[in-house]
Amino acid sequence: MKECDTIKNKRYLPPVYIQIRDILVEKINSGEFTSGNQLPSERELSDTYNISRMTARNALTQLVDSGYAYRLKGKGTFVSYPEIERDFVKLSGFSQMLKSKGIKPSNKIVKSGIIEADKKIASLLETTIGTKVYEIVRIRYGNNVALALEYSYLPINLFDDLLQYDFERNSLYNVIEENYNYKLKYSKQWIKITTLNKNESIILNVKEHTPAFLLESISYDMDEKVVESTLSLNIGDRTAFYTELWPNNI
C-alpha cells in the first residue's frame, strides 16, 4: 500500500506529514491526548498511517514547532498545549480576545441562574450580601481545548431577563453593550496563583490540583457603575498574560 493512501487520494491537499500533524492536533484538541501524554512514536505512526519513518518524524517535528508538543531525549514526544496569551492592555471579552489571535472560541454552560450574593460576590459587585444577582458559569474553549472555567456575576436590577440569551453562542460583553446599552469604560483586574479543586478539575477534565491563574475582574460602564464581575480560573499551562508598562514621564 502506498504511503497513507486514504489521505493522498484527494487533490490539492497539504503534504502528508502536515496532514498527519493535523490529525494529531485534532486528537489533542479533542482530549484523546492530554497535556503530558506521550505521543505515538515514529514507528507507531508509520505502522498506523502506512507512512515512512521520515514522514512520521517530520509530522512530529511540525507538532513540536507549532507548540503542541515537546521532545525529551531518549524518551519520546509529549503533548504540551500552546499557551493562550491574554493581555491586560485592551478591554475585551474572552471570545473577542481569542478571535483577535486567530483562535476559534466556544463555550459550554455549566449552570446559570439567580443566586444571593455572598460576601465575595457582594464585594466585587459593590452591593450588599444577600442581594440577588445573575450567575453564569461557563467553560471557555479555544480551538476546542478547555482553557478556563469562568464565573460571571451581574446585578439583576440592571439586566431585565438576561438569561433569555444563549451565552454558549453570544458574547456576554456584546449583550451588555448592544442589548442593554451599558458601554464599558474600564475594568479592574487582579491575578492570583491557585490550584483547581476536585470539582473544577472534573469540569475541565484535568488532574486535581492542576495549577491555575485566578483572574478577578470588575467592569464599569461610562457612568462608573459596576455592571459585571468575573472570576476566571485559567489552566496554568495553557495561559500566559501580557501587559505593557510605560514610564510616567512620557
Short mmCIF file of C-alpha atoms in Angstrom, two decimals:
data_model
loop_
_atom_site.label_atom_id
_atom_site.label_comp_id
_atom_site.label_asym_id
_atom_site.label_seq_id
_atom_site.Cartn_x
_atom_site.Cartn_y
_atom_site.Cartn_z
CA MET A 1 0.00 0.00 0.00
CA LYS A 2 1.29 3.44 -0.85
CA GLU A 3 2.03 5.96 1.86
CA CYS A 4 -1.20 6.95 3.58
CA ASP A 5 -3.43 6.00 0.61
CA THR A 6 -6.60 7.19 2.34
CA ILE A 7 -5.12 10.66 2.65
CA LYS A 8 -3.23 11.04 -0.62
CA ASN A 9 -6.06 10.12 -2.96
CA LYS A 10 -7.52 13.63 -2.70
CA ARG A 11 -6.35 16.58 -4.76
CA TYR A 12 -4.78 19.81 -3.60
CA LEU A 13 -4.12 18.62 -0.04
CA PRO A 14 -1.05 19.60 2.01
CA PRO A 15 1.95 17.26 2.22
CA VAL A 16 1.28 14.02 4.08
CA TYR A 17 3.40 14.98 7.11
CA ILE A 18 1.25 18.12 7.53
CA GLN A 19 -1.91 16.05 7.31
CA ILE A 20 -0.58 13.67 9.98
CA ARG A 21 0.32 16.66 12.14
CA ASP A 22 -3.23 17.97 11.77
CA ILE A 23 -4.65 14.58 12.73
CA LEU A 24 -2.55 14.62 15.90
CA VAL A 25 -3.59 18.21 16.65
CA GLU A 26 -7.23 17.17 16.35
CA LYS A 27 -6.66 14.29 18.77
CA ILE A 28 -5.04 16.72 21.22
CA ASN A 29 -7.84 19.25 20.91
CA SER A 30 -10.49 16.56 21.37
CA GLY A 31 -8.85 15.39 24.59
CA GLU A 32 -7.76 11.99 23.25
CA PHE A 33 -4.20 13.08 24.04
CA THR A 34 -3.93 15.37 27.06
CA SER A 35 -1.13 17.57 28.35
CA GLY A 36 1.86 15.46 29.38
CA ASN A 37 0.74 12.36 27.46
CA GLN A 38 3.37 10.64 25.37
CA LEU A 39 2.53 10.74 21.67
CA PRO A 40 2.89 7.74 19.33
CA SER A 41 6.47 7.07 18.27
CA GLU A 42 7.72 7.38 14.70
CA ARG A 43 7.39 3.62 14.30
CA GLU A 44 3.82 3.61 15.66
CA LEU A 45 2.79 6.45 13.37
CA SER A 46 4.43 4.71 10.45
CA ASP A 47 2.50 1.50 11.12
CA THR A 48 -0.82 3.23 11.85
CA TYR A 49 -0.92 5.51 8.80
CA ASN A 50 1.20 3.48 6.34
CA ILE A 51 3.79 6.23 6.06
CA SER A 52 7.57 6.26 6.08
CA ARG A 53 9.56 6.86 9.25
CA MET A 54 10.84 10.10 7.72
CA THR A 55 7.28 11.36 7.16
CA ALA A 56 6.36 10.40 10.73
CA ARG A 57 9.44 12.25 12.03
CA ASN A 58 8.53 15.36 10.03
CA ALA A 59 4.95 15.24 11.38
CA LEU A 60 6.20 15.13 14.98
CA THR A 61 8.67 17.91 14.26
CA GLN A 62 5.85 20.07 12.90
CA LEU A 63 3.85 19.33 16.04
CA VAL A 64 6.75 20.47 18.23
CA ASP A 65 7.37 23.57 16.11
CA SER A 66 3.70 24.59 16.36
CA GLY A 67 3.81 24.38 20.16
CA TYR A 68 1.63 21.32 20.65
CA ALA A 69 4.41 19.03 21.82
CA TYR A 70 7.94 18.83 23.21
CA ARG A 71 10.68 16.21 22.99
CA LEU A 72 12.60 14.54 25.79
CA LYS A 73 15.85 12.99 24.59
CA GLY A 74 15.70 9.22 24.74
CA LYS A 75 12.07 9.21 25.94
CA GLY A 76 9.87 10.48 23.13
CA THR A 77 7.48 13.29 22.22
CA PHE A 78 4.91 14.60 24.70
CA VAL A 79 1.81 16.78 24.48
CA SER A 80 2.14 20.42 25.50
CA TYR A 81 -0.84 22.71 24.88
CA PRO A 82 0.03 26.02 23.23
CA GLU A 83 -0.31 28.94 25.62
CA ILE A 84 -3.14 31.39 25.00
CA GLU A 85 -1.85 34.91 25.66
CA ARG A 86 -4.36 37.13 27.48
CA ASP A 87 -3.46 40.79 27.62
CA PHE A 88 -4.26 43.43 30.21
CA VAL A 89 -3.95 46.23 27.67
CA LYS A 90 -7.31 46.04 25.89
CA LEU A 91 -10.74 45.71 27.47
CA SER A 92 -12.40 42.90 25.55
CA GLY A 93 -14.37 39.74 26.15
CA PHE A 94 -12.78 36.29 26.18
CA SER A 95 -14.26 35.31 22.80
CA GLN A 96 -13.19 38.56 21.16
CA MET A 97 -9.68 38.15 22.56
CA LEU A 98 -9.37 34.63 21.09
CA LYS A 99 -10.74 35.69 17.69
CA SER A 100 -8.18 38.50 17.51
CA LYS A 101 -5.45 35.86 17.82
CA GLY A 102 -6.93 33.61 15.13
CA ILE A 103 -8.27 31.11 17.66
CA LYS A 104 -11.81 29.74 17.40
CA PRO A 105 -13.71 30.38 20.67
CA SER A 106 -16.54 28.25 22.02
CA ASN A 107 -18.36 27.94 25.32
CA LYS A 108 -20.25 25.39 27.36
CA ILE A 109 -22.73 26.48 30.01
CA VAL A 110 -22.16 24.63 33.29
CA LYS A 111 -25.02 26.42 35.05
CA SER A 112 -26.87 29.72 35.04
CA GLY A 113 -29.46 31.22 37.32
CA ILE A 114 -30.16 33.72 40.08
CA ILE A 115 -28.38 33.48 43.43
CA GLU A 116 -27.94 35.57 46.57
CA ALA A 117 -24.59 37.34 46.67
CA ASP A 118 -22.21 36.08 49.33
CA LYS A 119 -19.54 38.29 50.88
CA LYS A 120 -17.09 37.83 47.98
CA ILE A 121 -19.60 38.47 45.18
CA ALA A 122 -21.16 41.38 47.02
CA SER A 123 -17.74 42.97 47.38
CA LEU A 124 -16.98 42.56 43.67
CA LEU A 125 -20.33 43.99 42.57
CA GLU A 126 -20.22 46.73 45.22
CA THR A 127 -23.57 45.64 46.65
CA THR A 128 -24.83 44.10 49.89
CA ILE A 129 -24.72 40.47 50.98
CA GLY A 130 -27.93 38.66 50.06
CA THR A 131 -28.68 40.81 47.00
CA LYS A 132 -29.97 38.69 44.14
CA VAL A 133 -27.60 38.54 41.18
CA TYR A 134 -27.23 36.57 37.96
CA GLU A 135 -24.63 33.80 37.97
CA ILE A 136 -23.40 32.36 34.66
CA VAL A 137 -20.78 29.60 34.79
CA ARG A 138 -19.09 28.60 31.54
CA ILE A 139 -16.20 26.51 30.27
CA ARG A 140 -14.22 28.63 27.83
CA TYR A 141 -12.58 26.84 24.89
CA GLY A 142 -10.03 27.85 22.27
CA ASN A 143 -9.87 25.58 19.21
CA ASN A 144 -11.91 23.06 21.24
CA VAL A 145 -9.34 22.97 24.05
CA ALA A 146 -10.65 23.85 27.52
CA LEU A 147 -8.81 26.96 28.73
CA ALA A 148 -10.79 28.33 31.65
CA LEU A 149 -13.75 27.93 33.99
CA GLU A 150 -15.46 31.29 34.26
CA TYR A 151 -17.99 32.57 36.80
CA SER A 152 -19.78 35.77 35.75
CA TYR A 153 -21.98 37.83 38.08
CA LEU A 154 -24.30 40.68 37.11
CA PRO A 155 -26.81 42.81 39.06
CA ILE A 156 -30.42 41.83 38.37
CA ASN A 157 -31.64 45.43 38.57
CA LEU A 158 -29.53 46.39 35.53
CA PHE A 159 -30.37 43.47 33.24
CA ASP A 160 -34.01 42.55 32.88
CA ASP A 161 -34.45 38.94 31.68
CA LEU A 162 -30.73 38.47 31.00
CA LEU A 163 -30.96 34.66 30.93
CA GLN A 164 -33.06 34.74 27.77
CA TYR A 165 -29.76 34.94 25.87
CA ASP A 166 -27.76 31.87 24.92
CA PHE A 167 -24.30 32.53 26.31
CA GLU A 168 -22.85 29.48 24.64
CA ARG A 169 -23.29 31.42 21.40
CA ASN A 170 -23.48 35.06 22.48
CA SER A 171 -20.71 37.19 23.92
CA LEU A 172 -21.67 38.48 27.36
CA TYR A 173 -19.84 41.75 26.73
CA ASN A 174 -21.66 42.23 23.42
CA VAL A 175 -25.04 41.64 25.09
CA ILE A 176 -24.18 44.11 27.86
CA GLU A 177 -23.22 46.81 25.37
CA GLU A 178 -25.54 46.19 22.44
CA ASN A 179 -28.71 44.88 24.08
CA TYR A 180 -28.66 46.81 27.36
CA ASN A 181 -26.70 49.89 26.22
CA TYR A 182 -24.11 49.80 29.00
CA LYS A 183 -20.92 50.89 27.28
CA LEU A 184 -17.89 49.54 29.08
CA LYS A 185 -15.33 52.13 30.12
CA TYR A 186 -12.70 50.16 32.01
CA SER A 187 -12.06 47.10 34.14
CA LYS A 188 -10.15 46.46 37.33
CA GLN A 189 -8.31 43.14 37.35
CA TRP A 190 -6.38 41.03 39.83
CA ILE A 191 -4.48 37.82 39.18
CA LYS A 192 -3.57 35.16 41.73
CA ILE A 193 -1.94 31.73 41.65
CA THR A 194 -4.13 28.83 42.77
CA THR A 195 -4.87 25.14 42.08
CA LEU A 196 -8.05 23.53 40.83
CA ASN A 197 -10.17 21.64 43.35
CA LYS A 198 -11.75 18.27 42.63
CA ASN A 199 -14.98 19.65 41.15
CA GLU A 200 -13.21 22.23 38.98
CA SER A 201 -10.78 19.59 37.74
CA ILE A 202 -13.62 17.24 36.77
CA ILE A 203 -15.40 20.03 34.87
CA LEU A 204 -12.22 20.97 32.97
CA ASN A 205 -11.11 17.35 32.53
CA VAL A 206 -7.69 17.85 34.12
CA LYS A 207 -5.97 16.41 37.17
CA GLU A 208 -6.98 17.61 40.63
CA HIS A 209 -4.68 20.35 41.99
CA THR A 210 -3.68 21.42 38.47
CA PRO A 211 -2.04 24.89 38.76
CA ALA A 212 -4.24 27.74 37.57
CA PHE A 213 -4.40 31.52 37.39
CA LEU A 214 -7.40 33.05 39.17
CA LEU A 215 -8.35 36.23 37.33
CA GLU A 216 -10.79 38.51 39.13
CA SER A 217 -12.26 41.43 37.23
CA ILE A 218 -14.80 44.18 37.78
CA SER A 219 -16.17 46.00 34.72
CA TYR A 220 -17.52 49.57 34.86
CA ASP A 221 -19.71 51.48 32.43
CA MET A 222 -19.28 55.09 31.31
CA ASP A 223 -21.00 56.30 34.50
CA GLU A 224 -18.52 54.41 36.72
CA LYS A 225 -21.22 51.89 37.63
CA VAL A 226 -20.32 48.21 38.19
CA VAL A 227 -22.11 46.20 35.50
CA GLU A 228 -20.34 42.84 35.69
CA SER A 229 -17.76 40.87 37.65
CA THR A 230 -15.92 37.72 36.67
CA LEU A 231 -13.91 35.05 38.46
CA SER A 232 -11.96 33.12 35.83
CA LEU A 233 -9.88 30.02 36.56
CA ASN A 234 -7.32 29.73 33.74
CA ILE A 235 -5.45 26.44 33.38
CA GLY A 236 -1.82 27.26 34.14
CA ASP A 237 0.00 25.54 31.30
CA ARG A 238 -2.46 26.81 28.70
CA THR A 239 -2.41 30.51 29.56
CA ALA A 240 0.04 33.40 29.58
CA PHE A 241 -0.66 37.03 30.46
CA TYR A 242 0.62 40.15 28.75
CA THR A 243 0.68 43.83 29.71
CA GLU A 244 2.57 47.00 28.86
CA LEU A 245 4.30 49.40 31.23
CA TRP A 246 5.16 52.97 30.29
CA PRO A 247 7.38 55.48 32.10
CA ASN A 248 5.49 58.22 33.96
CA ASN A 249 7.45 60.97 32.21
CA ILE A 250 6.25 60.16 28.69
#
